[in-house]
Amino acid sequence: MHQRRTNLPSAFTLIEMLMVIVIIVILVGVLVVATSAARTAAKRAETKSRMTAMAQGMTAFKNDIGYYPPILNDSRGLANFPNFPPIGMQGNEQVSYRGTAQNWYSITSPAEYLLGYGGRDEDGYGSYRDLGGPIQNREESPALGIRHPAMDGVWGATDRCAFPDFDCDRGTWDFDDRGYAIAAGGKTYGPYIEVENEQMLGRIVLGPDRDGDGARDATLDPLTGQPIVLYPGDPDYSTNNKDNPMVLVDSWGSPIRYYRQVYPFKNQFPQTDEVDREIESGLSRIYPPNSDFARPTLSDYIVLRPFNLPKSSVNASFGDYNEAYGNGDPSTTLELQTGNIAFFSAGADKQLNNRIRADVFGLPGNEDDDATDEFNADNIVEIGP
């Protein structure tokens, strides 16, 4: 009798196993990269959609009130103005219009005016925050919404600064100055944007005054340089702490910046009164004279400009913000030239460069180790009407 010989398949060799493992690792790596890219793209789309809604809300605010909201500092006081006009203050970043304008934006204005989350002593509508218990619950509710913020955009708080005998030096105007002028009645406006989820809105943590303007500034994350934001459920989150203003954030948790055109206010003319130079009445800021053609544009904010610029359009002999030799790099877009407001997100890396928009080696401030970091490559910008 003949025995049937069975040909059993041989086992994998070590080389074949290693090849399979390598293929699996490569596929997993490709999948991780694709998933990460898809997640980043989804977050960018979510942030862009949120910023578009904010721009639409600002337009609705303007249709109701007559102007776009002012720029508030981190403490919700009126932010100091950039030095305007450019003539006579060229070249120096600390005193020039182009240099001082780069920090003229707000992370607190969007929540302040689009939501109106404050109490009646802050925006004229809602409960008195200092009251507790059942009485507070019987006050005007819901808290979201505002009363008309008057001609200056801050509920008349700057009206007293228009008097020449009133000392209103820079840095002394404070958030608490609103209280004396806010009307407790009248029509309610807003909210102008819908809160999608609890992670869309948070509170910054106020720290020391870093820029010397007399107002406390947001505490920054030492790794990203972005303001630290707390959310409901965080141990340090406090809904009753008025020193912690609220901010609208992007999909990575960074506050969304609000930019607007700089007011060509009347201190561009020679002043004989120091008070007039420091701060003007709200009327002169909101309604500049039509005969004044020296109007700033959103192009003045370097961080809003396109990242990819041809080298021929960038002059390496001066920085983007510098006003000497033709007011710096002129590269911009029609939208920035004609737009009134803009919103900004630093993107997934949470990094940005306020002074150098394009990654062109050789520009002042773009010559050292950070010359090729391309911080602004993933910035997200939404330009309003």
Short mmCIF file of C-alpha atoms in Angstrom, two decimals:
data_model
loop_
_atom_site.label_atom_id
_atom_site.label_comp_id
_atom_site.label_asym_id
_atom_site.label_seq_id
_atom_site.Cartn_x
_atom_site.Cartn_y
_atom_site.Cartn_z
CA MET A 1 0.00 0.00 0.00
CA HIS A 2 1.27 3.38 -0.91
CA GLN A 3 1.06 6.19 1.65
CA ARG A 4 -0.36 9.48 0.35
CA ARG A 5 2.13 12.23 0.90
CA THR A 6 0.55 15.53 1.96
CA ASN A 7 2.34 18.72 0.91
CA LEU A 8 1.78 21.05 3.86
CA PRO A 9 2.43 24.78 3.25
CA SER A 10 5.61 26.02 4.78
CA ALA A 11 5.54 28.67 7.52
CA PHE A 12 6.37 32.33 6.96
CA THR A 13 10.00 33.08 6.88
CA LEU A 14 11.41 35.80 9.10
CA ILE A 15 11.91 38.09 6.11
CA GLU A 16 8.31 37.65 5.00
CA MET A 17 7.05 38.45 8.49
CA LEU A 18 9.17 41.58 8.64
CA MET A 19 7.85 42.67 5.25
CA VAL A 20 4.27 42.22 6.42
CA ILE A 21 4.98 44.20 9.59
CA VAL A 22 6.57 46.99 7.55
CA ILE A 23 3.57 47.13 5.23
CA ILE A 24 1.19 47.27 8.20
CA VAL A 25 3.22 50.06 9.82
CA ILE A 26 3.21 52.03 6.57
CA LEU A 27 -0.54 51.60 6.17
CA VAL A 28 -1.16 52.62 9.78
CA GLY A 29 1.08 55.66 9.30
CA VAL A 30 -0.78 56.67 6.15
CA LEU A 31 -4.08 56.18 7.95
CA VAL A 32 -2.94 58.29 10.92
CA VAL A 33 -1.73 61.07 8.63
CA ALA A 34 -4.93 60.98 6.60
CA THR A 35 -7.06 60.96 9.75
CA SER A 36 -5.08 63.83 11.25
CA ALA A 37 -5.35 65.83 8.03
CA ALA A 38 -9.09 65.16 7.86
CA ARG A 39 -9.50 66.20 11.50
CA THR A 40 -7.53 69.40 10.92
CA ALA A 41 -9.54 70.16 7.78
CA ALA A 42 -12.78 69.62 9.70
CA LYS A 43 -11.63 71.95 12.47
CA ARG A 44 -10.59 74.59 9.95
CA ALA A 45 -14.01 74.35 8.30
CA GLU A 46 -15.71 74.61 11.70
CA THR A 47 -13.63 77.66 12.64
CA LYS A 48 -14.23 79.30 9.28
CA SER A 49 -17.97 78.71 9.61
CA ARG A 50 -17.95 80.19 13.11
CA MET A 51 -16.05 83.25 11.97
CA THR A 52 -18.45 83.70 9.04
CA ALA A 53 -21.36 83.62 11.48
CA MET A 54 -19.55 86.19 13.64
CA ALA A 55 -19.08 88.48 10.63
CA GLN A 56 -22.77 88.14 9.81
CA GLY A 57 -23.59 88.94 13.42
CA MET A 58 -21.46 92.07 13.29
CA THR A 59 -23.33 93.15 10.15
CA ALA A 60 -26.64 92.65 11.94
CA PHE A 61 -25.28 94.66 14.89
CA LYS A 62 -24.32 97.49 12.55
CA ASN A 63 -27.74 97.44 10.92
CA ASP A 64 -29.34 97.82 14.36
CA ILE A 65 -26.92 100.24 16.02
CA GLY A 66 -25.33 102.10 13.11
CA TYR A 67 -21.64 101.20 13.57
CA TYR A 68 -19.35 98.25 14.16
CA PRO A 69 -18.38 97.51 17.78
CA PRO A 70 -15.29 99.23 19.19
CA ILE A 71 -12.04 97.51 20.11
CA LEU A 72 -12.02 96.55 23.80
CA ASN A 73 -8.93 95.48 25.72
CA ASP A 74 -8.67 92.24 27.68
CA SER A 75 -10.33 93.88 30.69
CA ARG A 76 -13.26 95.06 28.51
CA GLY A 77 -12.23 98.69 28.72
CA LEU A 78 -11.79 100.84 25.63
CA ALA A 79 -8.44 99.90 24.04
CA ASN A 80 -5.85 102.59 23.38
CA PHE A 81 -5.77 103.83 19.82
CA PRO A 82 -2.83 103.35 17.47
CA ASN A 83 -0.82 106.46 16.74
CA PHE A 84 -2.48 108.05 13.73
CA PRO A 85 -1.70 109.48 11.21
CA PRO A 86 1.53 107.89 9.94
CA ILE A 87 3.16 111.20 8.99
CA GLY A 88 5.87 112.24 11.41
CA MET A 89 6.03 108.91 13.27
CA GLN A 90 7.81 106.67 10.79
CA GLY A 91 10.11 103.77 11.36
CA ASN A 92 9.90 103.21 15.10
CA GLU A 93 7.73 100.26 16.02
CA GLN A 94 6.82 101.67 19.44
CA VAL A 95 5.52 105.02 18.17
CA SER A 96 4.69 104.56 14.48
CA TYR A 97 1.13 104.02 13.32
CA ARG A 98 2.05 100.81 11.51
CA GLY A 99 3.84 99.45 14.55
CA THR A 100 1.22 100.33 17.16
CA ALA A 101 -1.66 99.19 14.94
CA GLN A 102 -0.53 95.55 14.99
CA ASN A 103 -1.78 95.15 18.57
CA TRP A 104 -5.06 96.99 18.00
CA TYR A 105 -7.50 94.09 18.02
CA SER A 106 -9.86 92.58 20.57
CA ILE A 107 -10.60 89.10 21.86
CA THR A 108 -13.34 90.37 24.21
CA SER A 109 -15.45 92.51 21.85
CA PRO A 110 -17.06 89.55 20.00
CA ALA A 111 -18.66 87.96 23.07
CA GLU A 112 -19.44 91.38 24.53
CA TYR A 113 -21.47 92.62 21.57
CA LEU A 114 -22.54 89.48 19.70
CA LEU A 115 -23.82 87.72 22.85
CA GLY A 116 -24.22 90.39 25.51
CA TYR A 117 -23.53 87.92 28.31
CA GLY A 118 -22.99 90.62 30.95
CA GLY A 119 -25.45 91.77 33.58
CA ARG A 120 -27.53 94.93 33.58
CA ASP A 121 -24.72 96.93 35.14
CA GLU A 122 -22.45 95.95 32.22
CA ASP A 123 -24.56 96.21 29.06
CA GLY A 124 -27.92 97.47 30.29
CA TYR A 125 -29.72 94.15 30.05
CA GLY A 126 -29.92 91.09 32.29
CA SER A 127 -29.71 90.60 36.03
CA TYR A 128 -27.65 92.65 38.43
CA ARG A 129 -24.64 90.43 38.93
CA ASP A 130 -24.04 91.42 42.54
CA LEU A 131 -27.49 90.19 43.58
CA GLY A 132 -27.92 86.56 44.55
CA GLY A 133 -30.69 84.16 45.37
CA PRO A 134 -34.27 84.31 44.11
CA ILE A 135 -34.12 88.06 43.40
CA GLN A 136 -31.53 87.55 40.70
CA ASN A 137 -33.66 84.92 39.03
CA ARG A 138 -36.55 87.36 38.78
CA GLU A 139 -34.47 89.97 36.98
CA GLU A 140 -34.50 90.32 33.20
CA SER A 141 -33.84 86.92 31.71
CA PRO A 142 -32.27 85.41 29.70
CA ALA A 143 -29.09 87.36 30.28
CA LEU A 144 -27.99 87.28 26.62
CA GLY A 145 -28.68 90.53 24.82
CA ILE A 146 -27.80 94.21 25.21
CA ARG A 147 -29.34 97.64 25.36
CA HIS A 148 -28.31 100.19 22.76
CA PRO A 149 -24.62 100.93 23.51
CA ALA A 150 -25.02 104.64 22.70
CA MET A 151 -22.89 106.77 20.39
CA ASP A 152 -19.51 105.60 21.65
CA GLY A 153 -20.17 101.86 21.65
CA VAL A 154 -19.51 101.55 25.38
CA TRP A 155 -22.86 102.67 26.75
CA GLY A 156 -21.92 106.33 27.04
CA ALA A 157 -19.01 105.72 29.38
CA THR A 158 -16.65 107.93 27.35
CA ASP A 159 -18.99 110.91 27.12
CA ARG A 160 -17.41 112.53 30.15
CA CYS A 161 -14.03 112.32 28.42
CA ALA A 162 -15.20 114.83 25.83
CA PHE A 163 -15.06 117.66 28.38
CA PRO A 164 -11.70 119.49 28.30
CA ASP A 165 -11.62 119.87 32.08
CA PHE A 166 -11.89 116.13 32.70
CA ASP A 167 -8.71 114.15 33.19
CA CYS A 168 -9.06 111.14 30.92
CA ASP A 169 -5.50 110.09 30.22
CA ARG A 170 -4.83 106.81 28.47
CA GLY A 171 -5.18 103.79 30.65
CA THR A 172 -7.63 105.33 33.15
CA TRP A 173 -10.80 104.46 31.24
CA ASP A 174 -11.99 101.24 32.82
CA PHE A 175 -14.70 98.66 32.35
CA ASP A 176 -16.40 99.81 35.55
CA ASP A 177 -16.85 103.32 34.12
CA ARG A 178 -19.83 102.03 32.14
CA GLY A 179 -22.03 101.74 35.18
CA TYR A 180 -22.76 105.43 35.60
CA ALA A 181 -24.20 105.84 32.09
CA ILE A 182 -26.02 102.60 31.26
CA ALA A 183 -29.75 102.92 30.70
CA ALA A 184 -31.82 100.22 32.38
CA GLY A 185 -34.68 100.33 29.88
CA GLY A 186 -35.42 100.36 26.20
CA LYS A 187 -35.30 97.87 23.37
CA THR A 188 -33.19 94.74 23.68
CA TYR A 189 -30.76 93.89 20.88
CA GLY A 190 -29.17 90.54 20.08
CA PRO A 191 -27.82 88.04 20.68
CA TYR A 192 -26.34 88.07 17.20
CA ILE A 193 -24.76 84.62 17.22
CA GLU A 194 -25.81 81.18 18.44
CA VAL A 195 -23.70 79.33 20.99
CA GLU A 196 -23.20 75.91 19.41
CA ASN A 197 -21.65 74.19 22.41
CA GLU A 198 -19.94 74.93 25.74
CA GLN A 199 -16.50 74.66 24.16
CA MET A 200 -17.23 77.61 21.90
CA LEU A 201 -17.28 80.10 24.76
CA GLY A 202 -14.84 80.40 27.65
CA ARG A 203 -13.29 82.83 30.10
CA ILE A 204 -9.79 84.24 29.99
CA VAL A 205 -7.73 84.69 33.14
CA LEU A 206 -6.67 88.27 33.78
CA GLY A 207 -3.11 88.80 34.95
CA PRO A 208 -0.74 91.76 35.32
CA ASP A 209 -0.65 94.75 33.00
CA ARG A 210 1.99 93.74 30.44
CA ASP A 211 1.81 96.68 28.05
CA GLY A 212 1.61 99.48 30.61
CA ASP A 213 -1.77 100.86 29.52
CA GLY A 214 -3.26 100.64 33.02
CA ALA A 215 -5.49 97.63 32.28
CA ARG A 216 -4.94 94.00 33.23
CA ASP A 217 -4.09 91.64 30.37
CA ALA A 218 -4.96 88.03 29.66
CA THR A 219 -2.63 85.41 31.10
CA LEU A 220 -0.77 83.66 28.26
CA ASP A 221 0.11 80.01 27.78
CA PRO A 222 3.94 79.89 27.90
CA LEU A 223 4.05 77.24 25.14
CA THR A 224 1.74 78.77 22.54
CA GLY A 225 1.61 82.42 23.53
CA GLN A 226 -2.20 82.27 23.32
CA PRO A 227 -4.42 83.45 26.20
CA ILE A 228 -5.40 80.72 28.65
CA VAL A 229 -9.12 79.97 28.33
CA LEU A 230 -11.22 78.23 31.00
CA TYR A 231 -14.46 76.39 30.30
CA PRO A 232 -17.41 75.24 32.42
CA GLY A 233 -16.23 72.36 34.56
CA ASP A 234 -12.64 73.56 34.88
CA PRO A 235 -11.58 73.91 38.54
CA ASP A 236 -10.73 77.60 38.19
CA TYR A 237 -13.78 78.53 36.12
CA SER A 238 -16.07 81.03 37.81
CA THR A 239 -19.28 82.30 36.28
CA ASN A 240 -19.59 85.06 38.88
CA ASN A 241 -16.13 86.58 38.56
CA LYS A 242 -16.50 89.80 36.59
CA ASP A 243 -12.74 90.08 36.19
CA ASN A 244 -12.76 87.07 33.87
CA PRO A 245 -14.20 88.27 30.54
CA MET A 246 -15.64 85.78 28.09
CA VAL A 247 -14.24 85.05 24.63
CA LEU A 248 -15.36 83.15 21.54
CA VAL A 249 -12.73 80.59 20.56
CA ASP A 250 -11.72 78.65 17.47
CA SER A 251 -11.75 74.86 17.19
CA TRP A 252 -8.35 74.65 18.93
CA GLY A 253 -9.39 76.71 21.95
CA SER A 254 -7.67 79.99 21.04
CA PRO A 255 -9.65 83.25 21.29
CA ILE A 256 -10.77 84.58 17.92
CA ARG A 257 -9.43 88.06 17.26
CA TYR A 258 -11.65 90.90 16.07
CA TYR A 259 -10.11 93.59 13.86
CA ARG A 260 -11.69 96.72 12.47
CA GLN A 261 -10.53 99.76 10.57
CA VAL A 262 -8.74 102.31 12.72
CA TYR A 263 -10.82 105.43 13.27
CA PRO A 264 -9.33 108.47 11.52
CA PHE A 265 -10.24 110.48 14.62
CA LYS A 266 -9.51 114.13 15.02
CA ASN A 267 -6.19 113.89 16.85
CA GLN A 268 -4.59 113.65 13.42
CA PHE A 269 -4.74 117.45 13.47
CA PRO A 270 -2.51 119.63 15.68
CA GLN A 271 -3.92 119.72 19.19
CA THR A 272 -3.64 122.45 21.78
CA ASP A 273 -5.34 120.45 24.49
CA GLU A 274 -3.62 117.30 25.77
CA VAL A 275 -6.97 115.80 26.74
CA ASP A 276 -8.20 116.02 23.15
CA ARG A 277 -5.16 114.11 21.97
CA GLU A 278 -5.53 111.31 24.48
CA ILE A 279 -9.15 110.30 23.95
CA GLU A 280 -11.97 111.77 21.92
CA SER A 281 -15.72 111.69 22.24
CA GLY A 282 -17.45 108.66 20.80
CA LEU A 283 -19.02 110.73 18.04
CA SER A 284 -15.68 111.70 16.52
CA ARG A 285 -14.51 108.09 16.54
CA ILE A 286 -17.58 106.54 15.02
CA TYR A 287 -18.46 109.17 12.45
CA PRO A 288 -15.24 110.54 10.93
CA PRO A 289 -15.59 113.47 8.53
CA ASN A 290 -16.23 112.45 4.94
CA SER A 291 -13.72 115.04 3.75
CA ASP A 292 -10.88 113.08 5.35
CA PHE A 293 -9.36 110.74 2.77
CA ALA A 294 -6.51 109.51 4.97
CA ARG A 295 -8.53 106.47 5.99
CA PRO A 296 -6.79 103.38 7.35
CA THR A 297 -7.68 99.95 5.93
CA LEU A 298 -7.52 96.35 7.09
CA SER A 299 -4.36 95.99 5.01
CA ASP A 300 -2.56 97.80 7.83
CA TYR A 301 -2.75 94.60 9.91
CA ILE A 302 0.11 92.46 8.65
CA VAL A 303 -1.23 89.23 10.12
CA LEU A 304 -4.38 89.46 7.96
CA ARG A 305 -2.47 89.59 4.68
CA PRO A 306 -2.00 86.55 2.41
CA PHE A 307 0.85 84.26 3.37
CA ASN A 308 2.03 83.34 -0.10
CA LEU A 309 3.50 86.45 -1.70
CA PRO A 310 5.86 86.66 -4.66
CA LYS A 311 9.36 87.65 -3.61
CA SER A 312 9.33 90.50 -6.10
CA SER A 313 6.54 92.16 -4.13
CA VAL A 314 8.41 92.12 -0.81
CA ASN A 315 11.19 94.59 -0.15
CA ALA A 316 13.79 93.14 2.21
CA SER A 317 15.17 96.55 3.14
CA PHE A 318 12.45 97.21 5.71
CA GLY A 319 9.92 95.31 7.79
CA ASP A 320 6.30 94.90 6.83
CA TYR A 321 5.07 97.22 9.56
CA ASN A 322 7.66 99.94 8.88
CA GLU A 323 6.29 103.19 7.48
CA ALA A 324 9.52 104.45 6.00
CA TYR A 325 10.18 104.24 2.26
CA GLY A 326 6.63 103.94 1.04
CA ASN A 327 4.81 102.60 4.10
CA GLY A 328 6.33 99.15 4.12
CA ASP A 329 5.38 96.16 2.02
CA PRO A 330 2.33 97.12 -0.10
CA SER A 331 1.23 93.56 -0.93
CA THR A 332 -2.40 93.00 0.07
CA THR A 333 -5.81 92.03 -1.30
CA LEU A 334 -8.81 93.94 -2.56
CA GLU A 335 -10.91 92.46 0.25
CA LEU A 336 -8.58 93.91 2.90
CA GLN A 337 -8.54 97.26 1.15
CA THR A 338 -12.33 97.53 1.09
CA GLY A 339 -13.41 95.52 4.16
CA ASN A 340 -14.48 97.09 7.43
CA ILE A 341 -13.95 94.25 9.91
CA ALA A 342 -12.11 90.94 10.08
CA PHE A 343 -11.80 87.90 12.33
CA PHE A 344 -8.58 85.96 12.81
CA SER A 345 -7.55 82.51 14.05
CA ALA A 346 -3.94 81.33 14.37
CA GLY A 347 -4.95 77.86 13.20
CA ALA A 348 -3.87 74.45 14.43
CA ASP A 349 -0.36 75.45 15.50
CA LYS A 350 -1.70 78.38 17.57
CA GLN A 351 1.35 80.36 16.38
CA LEU A 352 1.50 83.68 14.55
CA ASN A 353 3.82 86.52 13.70
CA ASN A 354 2.26 89.98 13.96
CA ARG A 355 5.16 91.68 12.19
CA ILE A 356 6.14 89.46 9.26
CA ARG A 357 3.34 88.05 7.14
CA ALA A 358 5.23 86.22 4.40
CA ASP A 359 8.06 83.79 4.97
CA VAL A 360 10.65 85.72 2.97
CA PHE A 361 14.13 85.32 4.41
CA GLY A 362 16.03 88.54 5.00
CA LEU A 363 13.25 90.75 6.30
CA PRO A 364 13.90 92.38 9.67
CA GLY A 365 12.65 89.98 12.33
CA ASN A 366 12.78 87.08 9.89
CA GLU A 367 16.48 86.36 9.86
CA ASP A 368 17.11 84.11 12.86
CA ASP A 369 16.00 80.63 13.90
CA ASP A 370 12.33 81.46 13.35
CA ALA A 371 12.84 82.61 9.77
CA THR A 372 11.32 79.45 8.27
CA ASP A 373 8.79 78.56 10.95
CA GLU A 374 5.95 79.73 8.71
CA PHE A 375 3.75 80.52 11.70
CA ASN A 376 1.25 82.35 9.52
CA ALA A 377 0.88 79.63 6.89
CA ASP A 378 -2.23 78.11 8.51
CA ASN A 379 -3.85 81.32 9.71
CA ILE A 380 -7.59 81.63 9.09
CA VAL A 381 -9.01 85.03 8.18
CA GLU A 382 -12.62 86.05 7.64
CA ILE A 383 -13.13 89.52 6.19
CA GLY A 384 -16.44 91.24 6.79
CA PRO A 385 -18.22 93.71 4.54
#
